[in-house]
Amino acid sequence: MLQIHQFRCLSDNYGFLIHDPSSGATATIDTPDADEILRQAAAKGWRITDIWNTHWHPDHAGGNAAIKAATGATVTGPAEVERIGQAPDRIVTEGDEVQLGGVNARVLDVGGHTLGHIAYVISTENTAFVGDALFALGCGRLFEGTPQQMWDSLQKLAAMPDATTLYCGHEYTQSNALFAVTVDPENAALKARVAQIDALRASNEPTVPMQLSLEKATNPFLRAPMLKETLGLAGAADWEAFAEVRKRKDTFKG
Ligand code: ZN
Ligand code: FE
């Protein structure tokens, strides 16, 4: 049974340490803040054996070199991580299996935010680490990929079992919620969720991780095909509805 330790770092990032007690292996999902990650691991009494990167952005791979120097950890990630100066020891792509002790993760290509963005899916734990591909009520900005590519990526995540727990890289939920209600105003499940989110944030509690079932019912990016009428896009392709939601979010002033 995998142990997951989640903590805040930088301004709005989440750090995740995952630990397999039977083997003692520990992975950090991304490396937003090397010092904080090393501190958190030491406090747990865990030695970091692995770094699993989701994408190359500095707030996800910028701590690779420092953590590798401090621990000798093996870096696993997409080829694009080379851009940050610490190439992965093992480059992985869609369908690859990654091991942490006795725990297996499957790699999904969820490109769009960056071209090579990947997610790590641990089916036996009903858990996925999705980086900046999917957020609670949001999705990553399209810095490198096309809307069509991102839509395909989100469909892969949506195809996982409903009971999947999603761990994303940032606490952006409250501002995502402000936007979500503008494109999906009649959604009762969304309204109820926004109230829960506001209550959590008022007491400085995380809104991450989240359940895929709730994301599918309330995330306007996943729900884009259901919002075509509201968006004035009846008859458009699903990815075109997604592109419109993404475009509106990019210019949204909360
Ligand atoms: Zn990013
Ligand atoms: Fe990020």
PDB file of C-alpha atoms and ligand atoms in Angstrom:
ATOM      1  CA  MET A   1       0.000   0.000   0.000  1.00  0.00           C
ATOM      2  CA  LEU A   2       1.527   3.238  -1.199  1.00  0.00           C
ATOM      3  CA  GLN A   3       1.874   6.165   1.212  1.00  0.00           C
ATOM      4  CA  ILE A   4       1.366   9.630  -0.264  1.00  0.00           C
ATOM      5  CA  HIS A   5       2.618  12.774   1.448  1.00  0.00           C
ATOM      6  CA  GLN A   6       1.346  16.051  -0.021  1.00  0.00           C
ATOM      7  CA  PHE A   7       2.616  19.525   0.892  1.00  0.00           C
ATOM      8  CA  ARG A   8       2.561  23.084  -0.406  1.00  0.00           C
ATOM      9  CA  CYS A   9       5.656  24.724  -1.873  1.00  0.00           C
ATOM     10  CA  LEU A  10       6.620  27.779  -3.936  1.00  0.00           C
ATOM     11  CA  SER A  11       3.608  30.088  -4.225  1.00  0.00           C
ATOM     12  CA  ASP A  12       0.885  27.636  -5.273  1.00  0.00           C
ATOM     13  CA  ASN A  13       2.568  24.320  -6.176  1.00  0.00           C
ATOM     14  CA  TYR A  14       2.019  20.968  -4.529  1.00  0.00           C
ATOM     15  CA  GLY A  15       4.838  18.605  -3.745  1.00  0.00           C
ATOM     16  CA  PHE A  16       4.124  14.882  -3.520  1.00  0.00           C
ATOM     17  CA  LEU A  17       6.308  12.196  -2.012  1.00  0.00           C
ATOM     18  CA  ILE A  18       5.150   8.644  -2.626  1.00  0.00           C
ATOM     19  CA  HIS A  19       6.572   5.862  -0.509  1.00  0.00           C
ATOM     20  CA  ASP A  20       6.445   2.094  -0.840  1.00  0.00           C
ATOM     21  CA  PRO A  21       6.908   0.825   2.744  1.00  0.00           C
ATOM     22  CA  SER A  22       7.747  -2.750   1.739  1.00  0.00           C
ATOM     23  CA  SER A  23      10.800  -1.745  -0.313  1.00  0.00           C
ATOM     24  CA  GLY A  24      11.530   1.640   1.271  1.00  0.00           C
ATOM     25  CA  ALA A  25      11.548   3.275  -2.171  1.00  0.00           C
ATOM     26  CA  THR A  26      10.370   6.890  -2.324  1.00  0.00           C
ATOM     27  CA  ALA A  27       9.642   9.047  -5.353  1.00  0.00           C
ATOM     28  CA  THR A  28       9.083  12.757  -5.560  1.00  0.00           C
ATOM     29  CA  ILE A  29       6.511  13.657  -8.186  1.00  0.00           C
ATOM     30  CA  ASP A  30       8.225  16.612  -9.880  1.00  0.00           C
ATOM     31  CA  THR A  31      10.752  18.848  -8.152  1.00  0.00           C
ATOM     32  CA  PRO A  32       9.216  22.298  -7.680  1.00  0.00           C
ATOM     33  CA  ASP A  33      11.379  23.178  -4.645  1.00  0.00           C
ATOM     34  CA  ALA A  34      14.393  20.956  -3.935  1.00  0.00           C
ATOM     35  CA  ASP A  35      15.075  22.275  -0.412  1.00  0.00           C
ATOM     36  CA  GLU A  36      11.483  21.850   0.715  1.00  0.00           C
ATOM     37  CA  ILE A  37      11.189  18.385  -0.846  1.00  0.00           C
ATOM     38  CA  LEU A  38      14.385  17.225   0.880  1.00  0.00           C
ATOM     39  CA  ARG A  39      13.158  18.667   4.177  1.00  0.00           C
ATOM     40  CA  GLN A  40       9.790  16.943   3.877  1.00  0.00           C
ATOM     41  CA  ALA A  41      11.434  13.597   3.021  1.00  0.00           C
ATOM     42  CA  ALA A  42      13.806  13.887   5.993  1.00  0.00           C
ATOM     43  CA  ALA A  43      10.897  14.677   8.326  1.00  0.00           C
ATOM     44  CA  LYS A  44       9.181  11.495   7.112  1.00  0.00           C
ATOM     45  CA  GLY A  45      12.385   9.480   7.439  1.00  0.00           C
ATOM     46  CA  TRP A  46      12.150   8.609   3.739  1.00  0.00           C
ATOM     47  CA  ARG A  47      15.148   8.514   1.385  1.00  0.00           C
ATOM     48  CA  ILE A  48      14.289   9.761  -2.114  1.00  0.00           C
ATOM     49  CA  THR A  49      15.225   7.044  -4.604  1.00  0.00           C
ATOM     50  CA  ASP A  50      13.321   8.371  -7.614  1.00  0.00           C
ATOM     51  CA  ILE A  51      12.240  11.558  -9.337  1.00  0.00           C
ATOM     52  CA  TRP A  52       9.232  11.241 -11.626  1.00  0.00           C
ATOM     53  CA  ASN A  53       8.759  14.323 -13.800  1.00  0.00           C
ATOM     54  CA  THR A  54       5.523  15.208 -15.552  1.00  0.00           C
ATOM     55  CA  HIS A  55       6.940  17.983 -17.775  1.00  0.00           C
ATOM     56  CA  TRP A  56       9.911  20.284 -18.205  1.00  0.00           C
ATOM     57  CA  HIS A  57       8.654  23.537 -16.631  1.00  0.00           C
ATOM     58  CA  PRO A  58      10.974  24.940 -13.926  1.00  0.00           C
ATOM     59  CA  ASP A  59       8.310  24.615 -11.213  1.00  0.00           C
ATOM     60  CA  HIS A  60       8.165  20.870 -12.010  1.00  0.00           C
ATOM     61  CA  ALA A  61      11.713  19.866 -12.985  1.00  0.00           C
ATOM     62  CA  GLY A  62      13.836  22.776 -11.733  1.00  0.00           C
ATOM     63  CA  GLY A  63      14.884  20.902  -8.587  1.00  0.00           C
ATOM     64  CA  ASN A  64      16.010  17.738 -10.384  1.00  0.00           C
ATOM     65  CA  ALA A  65      19.752  18.457 -10.278  1.00  0.00           C
ATOM     66  CA  ALA A  66      19.804  19.453  -6.594  1.00  0.00           C
ATOM     67  CA  ILE A  67      17.758  16.441  -5.478  1.00  0.00           C
ATOM     68  CA  LYS A  68      19.781  14.056  -7.609  1.00  0.00           C
ATOM     69  CA  ALA A  69      23.006  15.521  -6.180  1.00  0.00           C
ATOM     70  CA  ALA A  70      21.717  15.165  -2.613  1.00  0.00           C
ATOM     71  CA  THR A  71      20.222  11.672  -2.905  1.00  0.00           C
ATOM     72  CA  GLY A  72      21.498   9.961  -6.061  1.00  0.00           C
ATOM     73  CA  ALA A  73      17.874   9.532  -7.152  1.00  0.00           C
ATOM     74  CA  THR A  74      17.070   8.136 -10.583  1.00  0.00           C
ATOM     75  CA  VAL A  75      15.275  10.665 -12.798  1.00  0.00           C
ATOM     76  CA  THR A  76      12.385   9.353 -14.904  1.00  0.00           C
ATOM     77  CA  GLY A  77      10.500  11.655 -17.222  1.00  0.00           C
ATOM     78  CA  PRO A  78       9.681  12.769 -20.746  1.00  0.00           C
ATOM     79  CA  ALA A  79      12.562  13.670 -23.093  1.00  0.00           C
ATOM     80  CA  GLU A  80      11.640  17.381 -22.920  1.00  0.00           C
ATOM     81  CA  VAL A  81      12.985  17.522 -19.324  1.00  0.00           C
ATOM     82  CA  GLU A  82      16.461  17.867 -20.931  1.00  0.00           C
ATOM     83  CA  ARG A  83      15.515  21.511 -21.492  1.00  0.00           C
ATOM     84  CA  ILE A  84      15.952  22.196 -17.783  1.00  0.00           C
ATOM     85  CA  GLY A  85      19.554  20.951 -17.722  1.00  0.00           C
ATOM     86  CA  GLN A  86      19.098  17.594 -15.979  1.00  0.00           C
ATOM     87  CA  ALA A  87      18.180  15.003 -18.576  1.00  0.00           C
ATOM     88  CA  PRO A  88      16.180  12.016 -17.321  1.00  0.00           C
ATOM     89  CA  ASP A  89      18.157   8.837 -16.629  1.00  0.00           C
ATOM     90  CA  ARG A  90      15.183   7.064 -18.110  1.00  0.00           C
ATOM     91  CA  ILE A  91      13.038   8.667 -20.801  1.00  0.00           C
ATOM     92  CA  VAL A  92       9.461   7.378 -20.825  1.00  0.00           C
ATOM     93  CA  THR A  93       6.541   7.694 -23.220  1.00  0.00           C
ATOM     94  CA  GLU A  94       2.931   6.510 -23.523  1.00  0.00           C
ATOM     95  CA  GLY A  95       2.416   2.953 -22.309  1.00  0.00           C
ATOM     96  CA  ASP A  96       5.730   2.603 -20.461  1.00  0.00           C
ATOM     97  CA  GLU A  97       5.710   1.053 -17.000  1.00  0.00           C
ATOM     98  CA  VAL A  98       7.602   2.672 -14.149  1.00  0.00           C
ATOM     99  CA  GLN A  99       8.340   0.854 -10.864  1.00  0.00           C
ATOM    100  CA  LEU A 100       8.648   2.180  -7.351  1.00  0.00           C
ATOM    101  CA  GLY A 101       9.572  -0.848  -5.300  1.00  0.00           C
ATOM    102  CA  GLY A 102       6.613  -3.162  -5.710  1.00  0.00           C
ATOM    103  CA  VAL A 103       4.326  -0.481  -7.133  1.00  0.00           C
ATOM    104  CA  ASN A 104       3.759  -0.073 -10.857  1.00  0.00           C
ATOM    105  CA  ALA A 105       2.794   3.131 -12.646  1.00  0.00           C
ATOM    106  CA  ARG A 106       1.746   3.426 -16.269  1.00  0.00           C
ATOM    107  CA  VAL A 107       2.720   6.450 -18.324  1.00  0.00           C
ATOM    108  CA  LEU A 108       0.064   8.373 -20.251  1.00  0.00           C
ATOM    109  CA  ASP A 109       1.003  10.967 -22.863  1.00  0.00           C
ATOM    110  CA  VAL A 110      -1.119  13.978 -21.935  1.00  0.00           C
ATOM    111  CA  GLY A 111       0.620  16.570 -24.089  1.00  0.00           C
ATOM    112  CA  GLY A 112      -0.826  20.038 -24.651  1.00  0.00           C
ATOM    113  CA  HIS A 113       0.323  22.215 -21.721  1.00  0.00           C
ATOM    114  CA  THR A 114       3.789  21.195 -22.953  1.00  0.00           C
ATOM    115  CA  LEU A 115       4.253  18.903 -25.941  1.00  0.00           C
ATOM    116  CA  GLY A 116       5.771  16.065 -23.917  1.00  0.00           C
ATOM    117  CA  HIS A 117       3.677  16.284 -20.731  1.00  0.00           C
ATOM    118  CA  ILE A 118       2.986  12.874 -19.170  1.00  0.00           C
ATOM    119  CA  ALA A 119       0.874  11.525 -16.314  1.00  0.00           C
ATOM    120  CA  TYR A 120       1.637   8.598 -13.995  1.00  0.00           C
ATOM    121  CA  VAL A 121      -1.266   6.232 -13.387  1.00  0.00           C
ATOM    122  CA  ILE A 122      -1.093   3.757 -10.501  1.00  0.00           C
ATOM    123  CA  SER A 123      -4.105   1.567 -11.239  1.00  0.00           C
ATOM    124  CA  THR A 124      -3.680  -0.671  -8.193  1.00  0.00           C
ATOM    125  CA  GLU A 125      -4.064   2.426  -6.001  1.00  0.00           C
ATOM    126  CA  ASN A 126      -6.729   4.142  -8.134  1.00  0.00           C
ATOM    127  CA  THR A 127      -4.386   7.100  -8.255  1.00  0.00           C
ATOM    128  CA  ALA A 128      -2.985   9.345 -10.983  1.00  0.00           C
ATOM    129  CA  PHE A 129      -0.444  12.166 -10.879  1.00  0.00           C
ATOM    130  CA  VAL A 130      -1.439  14.549 -13.633  1.00  0.00           C
ATOM    131  CA  GLY A 131       0.932  17.520 -13.226  1.00  0.00           C
ATOM    132  CA  ASP A 132      -0.419  20.552 -15.066  1.00  0.00           C
ATOM    133  CA  ALA A 133      -2.585  18.614 -17.548  1.00  0.00           C
ATOM    134  CA  LEU A 134      -5.784  18.646 -15.489  1.00  0.00           C
ATOM    135  CA  PHE A 135      -6.558  20.831 -12.473  1.00  0.00           C
ATOM    136  CA  ALA A 136      -9.516  20.842 -10.116  1.00  0.00           C
ATOM    137  CA  LEU A 137     -12.138  22.621 -12.279  1.00  0.00           C
ATOM    138  CA  GLY A 138      -9.394  23.543 -14.744  1.00  0.00           C
ATOM    139  CA  CYS A 139      -6.727  22.365 -17.151  1.00  0.00           C
ATOM    140  CA  GLY A 140      -3.242  23.507 -18.095  1.00  0.00           C
ATOM    141  CA  ARG A 141      -2.730  26.443 -20.408  1.00  0.00           C
ATOM    142  CA  LEU A 142      -1.791  25.476 -23.957  1.00  0.00           C
ATOM    143  CA  PHE A 143       1.754  26.799 -24.028  1.00  0.00           C
ATOM    144  CA  GLU A 144       2.963  24.320 -26.659  1.00  0.00           C
ATOM    145  CA  GLY A 145       0.212  22.009 -27.893  1.00  0.00           C
ATOM    146  CA  THR A 146      -2.980  22.466 -29.878  1.00  0.00           C
ATOM    147  CA  PRO A 147      -6.513  22.384 -28.466  1.00  0.00           C
ATOM    148  CA  GLN A 148      -7.134  19.134 -30.330  1.00  0.00           C
ATOM    149  CA  GLN A 149      -4.083  17.498 -28.729  1.00  0.00           C
ATOM    150  CA  MET A 150      -5.092  18.701 -25.272  1.00  0.00           C
ATOM    151  CA  TRP A 151      -8.641  17.479 -25.771  1.00  0.00           C
ATOM    152  CA  ASP A 152      -7.330  14.022 -26.690  1.00  0.00           C
ATOM    153  CA  SER A 153      -5.122  14.089 -23.587  1.00  0.00           C
ATOM    154  CA  LEU A 154      -8.023  15.020 -21.318  1.00  0.00           C
ATOM    155  CA  GLN A 155     -10.091  12.208 -22.833  1.00  0.00           C
ATOM    156  CA  LYS A 156      -7.412   9.719 -21.788  1.00  0.00           C
ATOM    157  CA  LEU A 157      -7.657  10.973 -18.213  1.00  0.00           C
ATOM    158  CA  ALA A 158     -11.454  10.959 -18.316  1.00  0.00           C
ATOM    159  CA  ALA A 159     -11.364   7.322 -19.476  1.00  0.00           C
ATOM    160  CA  MET A 160      -9.829   6.171 -16.197  1.00  0.00           C
ATOM    161  CA  PRO A 161     -12.153   4.594 -13.596  1.00  0.00           C
ATOM    162  CA  ASP A 162     -14.481   7.127 -11.927  1.00  0.00           C
ATOM    163  CA  ALA A 163     -13.014   6.291  -8.514  1.00  0.00           C
ATOM    164  CA  THR A 164      -9.563   7.503  -9.566  1.00  0.00           C
ATOM    165  CA  THR A 165      -7.988  10.059  -7.228  1.00  0.00           C
ATOM    166  CA  LEU A 166      -6.210  12.819  -9.156  1.00  0.00           C
ATOM    167  CA  TYR A 167      -3.181  14.696  -7.829  1.00  0.00           C
ATOM    168  CA  CYS A 168      -2.445  17.885  -9.779  1.00  0.00           C
ATOM    169  CA  GLY A 169       0.458  20.308  -9.488  1.00  0.00           C
ATOM    170  CA  HIS A 170      -1.203  23.515  -8.302  1.00  0.00           C
ATOM    171  CA  GLU A 171      -3.820  24.953  -5.966  1.00  0.00           C
ATOM    172  CA  TYR A 172      -5.683  26.965  -8.614  1.00  0.00           C
ATOM    173  CA  THR A 173      -9.142  25.696  -7.736  1.00  0.00           C
ATOM    174  CA  GLN A 174     -10.807  28.791  -6.356  1.00  0.00           C
ATOM    175  CA  SER A 175      -9.947  30.956  -9.361  1.00  0.00           C
ATOM    176  CA  ASN A 176     -10.904  28.088 -11.677  1.00  0.00           C
ATOM    177  CA  ALA A 177     -14.263  27.953  -9.914  1.00  0.00           C
ATOM    178  CA  LEU A 178     -14.930  31.652 -10.595  1.00  0.00           C
ATOM    179  CA  PHE A 179     -14.538  30.947 -14.294  1.00  0.00           C
ATOM    180  CA  ALA A 180     -16.344  27.584 -14.324  1.00  0.00           C
ATOM    181  CA  VAL A 181     -19.656  29.066 -13.208  1.00  0.00           C
ATOM    182  CA  THR A 182     -19.556  31.574 -16.096  1.00  0.00           C
ATOM    183  CA  VAL A 183     -19.622  28.844 -18.760  1.00  0.00           C
ATOM    184  CA  ASP A 184     -21.685  26.244 -16.845  1.00  0.00           C
ATOM    185  CA  PRO A 185     -24.127  28.381 -14.833  1.00  0.00           C
ATOM    186  CA  GLU A 186     -26.958  25.828 -14.527  1.00  0.00           C
ATOM    187  CA  ASN A 187     -24.827  22.991 -13.135  1.00  0.00           C
ATOM    188  CA  ALA A 188     -26.076  22.188  -9.619  1.00  0.00           C
ATOM    189  CA  ALA A 189     -23.172  19.826  -8.894  1.00  0.00           C
ATOM    190  CA  LEU A 190     -20.769  22.618  -9.800  1.00  0.00           C
ATOM    191  CA  LYS A 191     -22.524  25.106  -7.520  1.00  0.00           C
ATOM    192  CA  ALA A 192     -22.380  22.652  -4.628  1.00  0.00           C
ATOM    193  CA  ARG A 193     -18.716  21.999  -5.283  1.00  0.00           C
ATOM    194  CA  VAL A 194     -17.869  25.701  -5.400  1.00  0.00           C
ATOM    195  CA  ALA A 195     -19.404  26.116  -1.939  1.00  0.00           C
ATOM    196  CA  GLN A 196     -17.253  23.240  -0.658  1.00  0.00           C
ATOM    197  CA  ILE A 197     -14.152  24.729  -2.272  1.00  0.00           C
ATOM    198  CA  ASP A 198     -14.768  28.137  -0.730  1.00  0.00           C
ATOM    199  CA  ALA A 199     -15.181  26.537   2.699  1.00  0.00           C
ATOM    200  CA  LEU A 200     -11.961  24.534   2.330  1.00  0.00           C
ATOM    201  CA  ARG A 201      -9.961  27.539   1.187  1.00  0.00           C
ATOM    202  CA  ALA A 202     -11.406  29.749   3.928  1.00  0.00           C
ATOM    203  CA  SER A 203      -9.736  27.400   6.417  1.00  0.00           C
ATOM    204  CA  ASN A 204      -6.620  27.095   4.226  1.00  0.00           C
ATOM    205  CA  GLU A 205      -7.295  23.426   3.404  1.00  0.00           C
ATOM    206  CA  PRO A 206      -6.201  21.940   0.058  1.00  0.00           C
ATOM    207  CA  THR A 207      -8.742  21.157  -2.650  1.00  0.00           C
ATOM    208  CA  VAL A 208      -6.269  18.644  -4.112  1.00  0.00           C
ATOM    209  CA  PRO A 209      -6.473  15.691  -4.610  1.00  0.00           C
ATOM    210  CA  MET A 210      -9.817  15.362  -6.351  1.00  0.00           C
ATOM    211  CA  GLN A 211     -12.033  12.523  -7.587  1.00  0.00           C
ATOM    212  CA  LEU A 212     -12.338  11.936 -11.319  1.00  0.00           C
ATOM    213  CA  SER A 213     -16.099  11.347 -11.025  1.00  0.00           C
ATOM    214  CA  LEU A 214     -16.610  14.832  -9.559  1.00  0.00           C
ATOM    215  CA  GLU A 215     -14.255  16.368 -12.120  1.00  0.00           C
ATOM    216  CA  LYS A 216     -16.288  14.805 -14.939  1.00  0.00           C
ATOM    217  CA  ALA A 217     -19.486  16.246 -13.443  1.00  0.00           C
ATOM    218  CA  THR A 218     -18.175  19.763 -12.814  1.00  0.00           C
ATOM    219  CA  ASN A 219     -14.973  20.610 -14.727  1.00  0.00           C
ATOM    220  CA  PRO A 220     -15.999  22.843 -17.672  1.00  0.00           C
ATOM    221  CA  PHE A 221     -13.044  21.659 -19.769  1.00  0.00           C
ATOM    222  CA  LEU A 222     -14.116  18.014 -19.495  1.00  0.00           C
ATOM    223  CA  ARG A 223     -17.751  19.057 -19.910  1.00  0.00           C
ATOM    224  CA  ALA A 224     -17.124  21.191 -23.017  1.00  0.00           C
ATOM    225  CA  PRO A 225     -19.211  18.907 -25.304  1.00  0.00           C
ATOM    226  CA  MET A 226     -22.197  19.411 -22.960  1.00  0.00           C
ATOM    227  CA  LEU A 227     -21.749  23.196 -23.046  1.00  0.00           C
ATOM    228  CA  LYS A 228     -21.925  23.675 -26.824  1.00  0.00           C
ATOM    229  CA  GLU A 229     -25.342  25.368 -26.736  1.00  0.00           C
ATOM    230  CA  THR A 230     -24.270  27.787 -24.003  1.00  0.00           C
ATOM    231  CA  LEU A 231     -21.057  28.521 -25.909  1.00  0.00           C
ATOM    232  CA  GLY A 232     -22.992  29.220 -29.109  1.00  0.00           C
ATOM    233  CA  LEU A 233     -21.296  26.260 -30.794  1.00  0.00           C
ATOM    234  CA  ALA A 234     -24.115  23.816 -31.496  1.00  0.00           C
ATOM    235  CA  GLY A 235     -22.866  21.382 -34.157  1.00  0.00           C
ATOM    236  CA  ALA A 236     -19.183  22.011 -33.440  1.00  0.00           C
ATOM    237  CA  ALA A 237     -16.741  19.185 -32.764  1.00  0.00           C
ATOM    238  CA  ASP A 238     -16.048  18.336 -29.125  1.00  0.00           C
ATOM    239  CA  TRP A 239     -12.485  19.627 -29.349  1.00  0.00           C
ATOM    240  CA  GLU A 240     -13.752  22.914 -30.795  1.00  0.00           C
ATOM    241  CA  ALA A 241     -16.012  23.382 -27.771  1.00  0.00           C
ATOM    242  CA  PHE A 242     -13.010  22.621 -25.568  1.00  0.00           C
ATOM    243  CA  ALA A 243     -10.924  25.164 -27.512  1.00  0.00           C
ATOM    244  CA  GLU A 244     -13.587  27.819 -26.910  1.00  0.00           C
ATOM    245  CA  VAL A 245     -13.679  27.132 -23.150  1.00  0.00           C
ATOM    246  CA  ARG A 246      -9.874  27.293 -23.035  1.00  0.00           C
ATOM    247  CA  LYS A 247      -9.863  30.559 -25.015  1.00  0.00           C
ATOM    248  CA  ARG A 248     -12.437  32.153 -22.699  1.00  0.00           C
ATOM    249  CA  LYS A 249     -10.471  31.088 -19.622  1.00  0.00           C
ATOM    250  CA  ASP A 250      -7.274  32.593 -21.075  1.00  0.00           C
ATOM    251  CA  THR A 251      -8.880  36.039 -21.194  1.00  0.00           C
ATOM    252  CA  PHE A 252     -11.090  35.666 -18.099  1.00  0.00           C
ATOM    253  CA  LYS A 253     -10.684  38.395 -15.516  1.00  0.00           C
ATOM    254  CA  GLY A 254     -11.876  36.866 -12.247  1.00  0.00           C
TER     255      GLY A 254
HETATM  256 ZN    ZN B   1       3.624  23.701 -16.051  1.00  0.00          ZN
HETATM  257 FE    FE B   2       3.215  24.193 -13.009  1.00  0.00          FE
END
